[in-house]
CSV table of C-alpha atoms in Angstrom, one decimal:
chain,number,residue,atom,x,y,z
A,1,UNK,CA,-55.0,59.0,-191.6
A,2,UNK,CA,-51.7,59.2,-189.7
A,3,UNK,CA,-51.8,60.0,-186.1
A,4,UNK,CA,-48.6,61.2,-184.3
A,5,UNK,CA,-47.9,59.4,-181.0
A,6,UNK,CA,-48.2,61.5,-177.9
A,7,UNK,CA,-45.5,61.9,-175.3
A,8,UNK,CA,-47.5,59.5,-173.1
A,9,UNK,CA,-47.5,56.9,-175.8
A,10,UNK,CA,-43.8,57.2,-176.1
A,11,UNK,CA,-43.3,56.9,-172.4
A,12,UNK,CA,-45.6,53.9,-172.2
A,13,UNK,CA,-43.7,52.2,-175.1
A,14,UNK,CA,-40.3,52.9,-173.4
A,15,UNK,CA,-41.6,51.5,-170.1
A,16,UNK,CA,-43.0,48.4,-171.8
A,17,UNK,CA,-39.6,47.7,-173.5
A,18,UNK,CA,-37.8,48.3,-170.2
A,19,UNK,CA,-40.1,45.9,-168.4
A,20,UNK,CA,-39.7,43.3,-171.2
A,21,UNK,CA,-35.9,43.6,-170.9
A,22,UNK,CA,-36.1,43.3,-167.2
A,23,UNK,CA,-38.3,40.3,-167.3
A,24,UNK,CA,-36.0,38.6,-169.8
A,25,UNK,CA,-33.0,39.4,-167.7
A,26,UNK,CA,-34.7,38.0,-164.6
A,27,UNK,CA,-35.7,34.8,-166.5
A,28,UNK,CA,-32.2,34.1,-167.8
A,29,UNK,CA,-30.6,34.9,-164.4
A,30,UNK,CA,-33.0,32.5,-162.8
A,31,UNK,CA,-32.3,29.9,-165.4
A,32,UNK,CA,-28.6,30.2,-164.8
A,33,UNK,CA,-29.0,29.9,-161.1
A,34,UNK,CA,-31.2,26.9,-161.5
A,35,UNK,CA,-28.6,25.2,-163.8
A,36,UNK,CA,-25.8,25.8,-161.3
A,37,UNK,CA,-27.9,24.4,-158.5
A,38,UNK,CA,-28.9,21.4,-160.6
A,39,UNK,CA,-25.3,20.8,-161.6
A,40,UNK,CA,-24.2,20.8,-157.9
A,41,UNK,CA,-27.1,18.5,-157.0
A,42,UNK,CA,-26.4,16.0,-159.8
A,43,UNK,CA,-22.6,16.0,-159.1
A,44,UNK,CA,-23.4,14.9,-155.6
A,45,UNK,CA,-25.8,12.3,-156.9
A,46,UNK,CA,-23.2,11.1,-159.4
A,47,UNK,CA,-20.7,10.7,-156.6
A,48,UNK,CA,-23.1,8.5,-154.7
A,49,UNK,CA,-24.1,6.5,-157.7
A,50,UNK,CA,-20.4,5.8,-158.6
A,51,UNK,CA,-19.7,4.9,-155.0
A,52,UNK,CA,-22.6,2.4,-154.9
A,53,UNK,CA,-21.9,0.9,-158.4
A,54,UNK,CA,-18.1,0.5,-158.0
A,55,UNK,CA,-17.9,-0.2,-154.3
A,56,UNK,CA,-15.8,2.9,-153.7
A,57,UNK,CA,-14.5,3.6,-150.3
A,58,UNK,CA,-15.1,7.1,-148.7
A,59,UNK,CA,-11.6,8.2,-149.8
A,60,UNK,CA,-11.3,6.3,-153.1
A,61,UNK,CA,-8.5,7.6,-155.4
A,62,UNK,CA,-11.2,9.0,-157.8
A,63,UNK,CA,-12.4,11.3,-155.0
A,64,UNK,CA,-8.9,12.5,-154.2
A,65,UNK,CA,-8.2,13.2,-157.9
A,66,UNK,CA,-11.6,15.0,-158.4
A,67,UNK,CA,-10.8,17.1,-155.3
A,68,UNK,CA,-7.4,17.9,-156.7
A,69,UNK,CA,-8.7,19.2,-160.0
A,70,UNK,CA,-11.9,20.9,-158.9
A,71,UNK,CA,-10.8,22.4,-155.5
A,72,UNK,CA,-7.1,22.1,-154.8
A,73,UNK,CA,-5.7,23.3,-158.1
A,74,UNK,CA,-8.0,26.4,-158.4
A,75,UNK,CA,-7.0,27.4,-154.9
A,76,UNK,CA,-3.3,26.8,-155.7
A,77,UNK,CA,-3.6,29.3,-158.6
A,78,UNK,CA,-4.5,32.0,-156.1
A,79,UNK,CA,-1.9,30.7,-153.7
A,80,UNK,CA,0.8,31.0,-156.3
A,81,UNK,CA,-0.3,34.5,-157.4
A,82,UNK,CA,-0.3,35.6,-153.7
A,83,UNK,CA,3.3,34.8,-153.2
A,84,UNK,CA,4.3,36.3,-156.6
A,85,UNK,CA,2.7,39.6,-155.6
A,86,UNK,CA,4.0,39.6,-152.1
A,87,UNK,CA,7.5,39.1,-153.6
A,88,UNK,CA,6.9,42.0,-156.0
A,89,UNK,CA,5.9,44.3,-153.1
A,90,UNK,CA,9.0,43.3,-151.1
A,91,UNK,CA,11.4,43.7,-154.1
A,92,UNK,CA,9.9,46.8,-155.6
A,93,UNK,CA,9.5,49.8,-153.2
A,94,UNK,CA,7.5,51.8,-155.8
A,95,UNK,CA,5.1,48.9,-156.7
A,96,UNK,CA,1.4,50.0,-157.0
A,97,UNK,CA,0.2,48.4,-153.8
A,98,UNK,CA,-3.4,49.4,-154.3
A,99,UNK,CA,-3.5,47.9,-157.8
A,100,UNK,CA,-1.9,44.6,-156.6
A,101,UNK,CA,-4.3,44.2,-153.7
A,102,UNK,CA,-7.3,44.9,-155.9
A,103,UNK,CA,-6.0,42.3,-158.4
A,104,UNK,CA,-5.6,39.7,-155.6
A,105,UNK,CA,-9.0,40.5,-154.1
A,106,UNK,CA,-10.6,40.0,-157.5
A,107,UNK,CA,-8.9,36.7,-158.0
A,108,UNK,CA,-9.8,35.5,-154.6
A,109,UNK,CA,-13.5,36.3,-155.3
A,110,UNK,CA,-13.4,34.5,-158.7
A,111,UNK,CA,-11.8,31.4,-157.1
A,112,UNK,CA,-14.3,31.5,-154.2
A,113,UNK,CA,-17.2,31.5,-156.7
A,114,UNK,CA,-15.6,28.6,-158.6
A,115,UNK,CA,-15.0,26.4,-155.5
A,116,UNK,CA,-18.4,27.1,-154.0
A,117,UNK,CA,-20.2,25.6,-157.0
A,118,UNK,CA,-18.4,22.2,-156.6
A,119,UNK,CA,-19.5,19.3,-154.5
A,120,UNK,CA,-17.7,16.5,-152.6
A,121,UNK,CA,-19.4,13.3,-151.6
A,122,UNK,CA,-21.2,13.1,-148.2
A,123,UNK,CA,-19.2,9.9,-147.5
A,124,UNK,CA,-15.9,11.9,-147.5
A,125,UNK,CA,-16.3,14.5,-144.7
A,126,UNK,CA,-12.6,15.4,-144.7
A,127,UNK,CA,-12.8,16.4,-148.4
A,128,UNK,CA,-16.0,18.4,-147.7
A,129,UNK,CA,-14.3,20.1,-144.8
A,130,UNK,CA,-11.2,20.8,-146.9
A,131,UNK,CA,-13.4,22.4,-149.6
A,132,UNK,CA,-15.2,24.5,-147.0
A,133,UNK,CA,-11.9,25.7,-145.4
A,134,UNK,CA,-10.6,26.8,-148.8
A,135,UNK,CA,-13.8,28.6,-149.5
A,136,UNK,CA,-13.6,30.4,-146.1
A,137,UNK,CA,-10.0,31.2,-146.8
A,138,UNK,CA,-10.7,32.8,-150.2
A,139,UNK,CA,-13.7,34.8,-148.9
A,140,UNK,CA,-11.6,36.3,-146.1
A,141,UNK,CA,-8.7,37.0,-148.5
A,142,UNK,CA,-11.2,38.8,-150.8
A,143,UNK,CA,-12.8,40.9,-148.0
A,144,UNK,CA,-9.6,41.7,-146.2
A,145,UNK,CA,-7.7,42.7,-149.3
A,146,UNK,CA,-10.6,44.8,-150.5
A,147,UNK,CA,-10.6,46.7,-147.1
A,148,UNK,CA,-6.8,47.3,-147.2
A,149,UNK,CA,-6.8,48.6,-150.8
A,150,UNK,CA,-7.7,52.1,-149.8
A,151,UNK,CA,-4.9,52.2,-147.2
A,152,UNK,CA,-2.3,50.9,-149.8
A,153,UNK,CA,-2.3,54.1,-151.9
A,154,UNK,CA,1.2,55.5,-152.0
A,155,UNK,CA,2.5,53.1,-149.3
A,156,UNK,CA,6.0,51.6,-150.0
A,157,UNK,CA,5.8,47.9,-150.9
A,158,UNK,CA,7.7,46.6,-147.8
A,159,UNK,CA,5.6,48.7,-145.5
A,160,UNK,CA,2.4,47.3,-147.1
A,161,UNK,CA,3.6,43.7,-146.6
A,162,UNK,CA,4.3,44.5,-142.9
A,163,UNK,CA,0.7,45.9,-142.6
A,164,UNK,CA,-0.7,42.8,-144.3
A,165,UNK,CA,1.3,40.5,-142.0
A,166,UNK,CA,-0.4,42.1,-139.0
A,167,UNK,CA,-3.9,42.0,-140.4
A,168,UNK,CA,-6.1,39.6,-138.4
A,169,UNK,CA,-8.4,38.7,-141.2
A,170,UNK,CA,-5.5,37.8,-143.6
A,171,UNK,CA,-4.0,35.7,-140.8
A,172,UNK,CA,-7.3,33.9,-140.4
A,173,UNK,CA,-7.5,33.3,-144.2
A,174,UNK,CA,-4.1,31.7,-144.1
A,175,UNK,CA,-5.1,29.5,-141.2
A,176,UNK,CA,-8.1,28.2,-143.1
A,177,UNK,CA,-5.8,27.4,-146.0
A,178,UNK,CA,-3.5,25.4,-143.8
A,179,UNK,CA,-6.4,23.6,-142.2
A,180,UNK,CA,-7.7,22.6,-145.7
A,181,UNK,CA,-4.2,21.3,-146.6
A,182,UNK,CA,-4.2,19.3,-143.4
A,183,UNK,CA,-7.7,17.8,-144.3
A,184,UNK,CA,-6.5,16.8,-147.7
A,185,UNK,CA,-3.4,15.0,-146.5
A,186,UNK,CA,-5.4,13.3,-143.8
A,187,UNK,CA,-7.7,12.1,-146.6
A,188,UNK,CA,-4.7,10.6,-148.4
A,189,UNK,CA,-4.0,8.7,-145.2
A,190,UNK,CA,-7.6,7.4,-145.2
A,191,UNK,CA,-7.0,6.2,-148.8
A,192,UNK,CA,-3.8,4.5,-147.8
A,193,UNK,CA,-5.5,2.7,-144.9
A,194,UNK,CA,-7.7,0.8,-147.3
A,195,UNK,CA,-4.7,-1.3,-148.4
A,196,UNK,CA,-2.8,-0.9,-145.2
A,197,UNK,CA,-5.1,-1.0,-142.2
A,198,UNK,CA,-2.2,-0.9,-139.8
A,199,UNK,CA,-1.1,2.5,-141.0
A,200,UNK,CA,-0.8,4.8,-138.0
A,201,UNK,CA,-0.8,8.6,-137.8
A,202,UNK,CA,1.8,10.3,-135.7
A,203,UNK,CA,0.8,12.8,-133.0
A,204,UNK,CA,2.3,16.2,-134.0
A,205,UNK,CA,2.1,17.4,-130.5
A,206,UNK,CA,4.6,14.8,-129.2
A,207,UNK,CA,8.3,14.8,-129.9
A,208,UNK,CA,9.3,12.6,-132.9
A,209,UNK,CA,12.9,11.4,-132.9
A,210,UNK,CA,14.6,11.4,-136.3
A,211,UNK,CA,15.1,7.6,-136.1
A,212,UNK,CA,11.4,7.1,-135.8
A,213,UNK,CA,10.7,9.5,-138.6
A,214,UNK,CA,12.9,7.5,-141.0
A,215,UNK,CA,10.7,4.4,-140.5
A,216,UNK,CA,7.5,6.2,-141.6
A,217,UNK,CA,5.9,5.9,-145.0
A,218,UNK,CA,5.9,9.1,-147.1
A,219,UNK,CA,2.1,9.5,-146.8
A,220,UNK,CA,2.4,9.5,-143.0
A,221,UNK,CA,5.4,11.9,-143.2
A,222,UNK,CA,3.4,14.3,-145.4
A,223,UNK,CA,0.4,14.2,-143.1
A,224,UNK,CA,2.7,14.9,-140.1
A,225,UNK,CA,4.1,17.9,-141.9
A,226,UNK,CA,0.7,19.2,-142.9
A,227,UNK,CA,-0.4,19.0,-139.3
A,228,UNK,CA,2.8,20.7,-138.2
A,229,UNK,CA,2.5,23.6,-140.7
A,230,UNK,CA,-1.1,24.2,-139.6
A,231,UNK,CA,-0.2,24.1,-135.9
A,232,UNK,CA,2.7,26.5,-136.4
A,233,UNK,CA,0.7,28.8,-138.7
A,234,UNK,CA,3.3,28.4,-141.4
A,235,UNK,CA,1.8,29.6,-144.7
A,236,UNK,CA,4.3,28.7,-147.3
A,237,UNK,CA,4.8,28.4,-151.0
A,238,UNK,CA,5.8,24.7,-150.9
A,239,UNK,CA,3.9,21.5,-150.3
A,240,UNK,CA,4.3,19.2,-147.3
A,241,UNK,CA,6.2,16.6,-149.5
A,242,UNK,CA,8.7,19.3,-150.4
A,243,UNK,CA,9.5,19.7,-146.7
A,244,UNK,CA,9.4,15.9,-146.1
A,245,UNK,CA,12.1,15.3,-148.6
A,246,UNK,CA,14.3,18.1,-147.2
A,247,UNK,CA,14.1,16.5,-143.8
A,248,UNK,CA,15.2,13.2,-145.3
A,249,UNK,CA,18.0,14.9,-147.1
A,250,UNK,CA,19.3,16.5,-143.9
A,251,UNK,CA,19.2,13.1,-142.2
A,252,UNK,CA,20.8,11.2,-145.1
A,253,UNK,CA,23.6,13.7,-145.6
A,254,UNK,CA,24.5,13.6,-141.9
A,255,UNK,CA,23.9,17.3,-141.4
A,256,UNK,CA,21.3,16.7,-138.8
A,257,UNK,CA,23.8,14.8,-136.7
A,258,UNK,CA,26.5,17.5,-137.2
A,259,UNK,CA,24.0,20.2,-136.0
A,260,UNK,CA,23.0,18.0,-133.1
A,261,UNK,CA,19.4,17.8,-134.3
A,262,UNK,CA,17.6,14.8,-132.9
A,263,UNK,CA,13.9,15.6,-133.3
A,264,UNK,CA,11.8,16.4,-136.4
A,265,UNK,CA,10.5,19.7,-135.1
A,266,UNK,CA,14.0,20.9,-134.6
A,267,UNK,CA,14.8,20.2,-138.2
A,268,UNK,CA,11.6,21.8,-139.4
A,269,UNK,CA,12.5,24.9,-137.4
A,270,UNK,CA,15.9,25.2,-139.0
A,271,UNK,CA,14.6,24.6,-142.5
A,272,UNK,CA,11.8,27.2,-142.2
A,273,UNK,CA,14.1,29.8,-140.5
A,274,UNK,CA,16.7,29.5,-143.2
A,275,UNK,CA,14.1,29.3,-146.1
A,276,UNK,CA,15.8,26.1,-147.2
A,277,UNK,CA,12.7,24.5,-148.8
A,278,UNK,CA,11.6,25.2,-152.3
A,279,UNK,CA,8.6,24.3,-154.4
A,280,UNK,CA,9.6,21.3,-156.5
A,281,UNK,CA,12.1,19.8,-154.0
A,282,UNK,CA,10.1,16.7,-153.8
A,283,UNK,CA,9.9,16.1,-157.6
A,284,UNK,CA,13.6,16.7,-158.0
A,285,UNK,CA,14.5,14.1,-155.3
A,286,UNK,CA,11.6,11.6,-155.5
A,287,UNK,CA,13.5,8.9,-157.5
A,288,UNK,CA,16.4,9.0,-155.0
A,289,UNK,CA,14.4,8.9,-151.7
A,290,UNK,CA,11.0,7.3,-152.6
A,291,UNK,CA,11.3,4.8,-155.5
A,292,UNK,CA,8.9,2.3,-153.9
A,293,UNK,CA,6.4,4.4,-152.0
A,294,UNK,CA,2.7,3.8,-152.4
A,295,UNK,CA,1.1,7.1,-153.4
A,296,UNK,CA,-2.2,8.1,-154.9
A,297,UNK,CA,-2.0,9.2,-158.6
A,298,UNK,CA,-2.2,12.9,-157.9
A,299,UNK,CA,-0.3,15.4,-160.1
A,300,UNK,CA,1.7,17.0,-157.3
A,301,UNK,CA,3.4,13.6,-156.7
A,302,UNK,CA,4.5,13.2,-160.3
A,303,UNK,CA,5.1,16.8,-161.5
A,304,UNK,CA,6.0,20.2,-160.1
A,305,UNK,CA,2.8,21.7,-158.6
């Protein structure tokens, strides 16, 4: 004999199905979280195992390369997009500022999630600090841009850029980025010291005559530039080596002497003020100025970043 289900039976069945779906969702979410945590844990263990088995130094080239691909390059994707969108706002008065900020905020969050799931070896504190600084930078970019989005509606592009330049949180995000860059180039110095223990860093807070600059290795020059950009809060499109080669060009061509420039910070000031440095300057002039330099095998030393 057929018996029709009551309303209570239907309600119970629906609730049962809902609870089942919820339980399955919770299970798979927990499984995913566990896998991500396990991946991070075993990446760190793998670093330590490789270090012990191969006798790697704290800043072995493998660690520099791993950092480049897993941390530096993802951040640079956001970095490149940032300047593309800022240029779009400056050039196009009617650009949809709110949409642009929303897009940048979303990308910053995606890159933050990507970087946060990676691990650097405990034996390389500079690389760990560099990763943390990039993560802090992306988090601040995401939050600040998200906050500014509502104010961007109907605002002319150039006015929005001015507003963004004055934002304290965006300024802090840029500073964390510059600090991370400084950490990475200092790590390259640590790598270089393995084969050249006499390598000496240069104090960015002291005047550096151009004659002394010309005697430095490229790694030391780049480290000096990374320090200088961080100290001067200069958030730029180009890499430290792009600025290094432009300084060497100014010296080699005799322009520095003609302009009565005797110290590196003077040349940096002129180059930044005139926007005379471009991404790719290093690659275009590497063969001419640095044919015999000892550099780690990182992509931004061999191709345009």
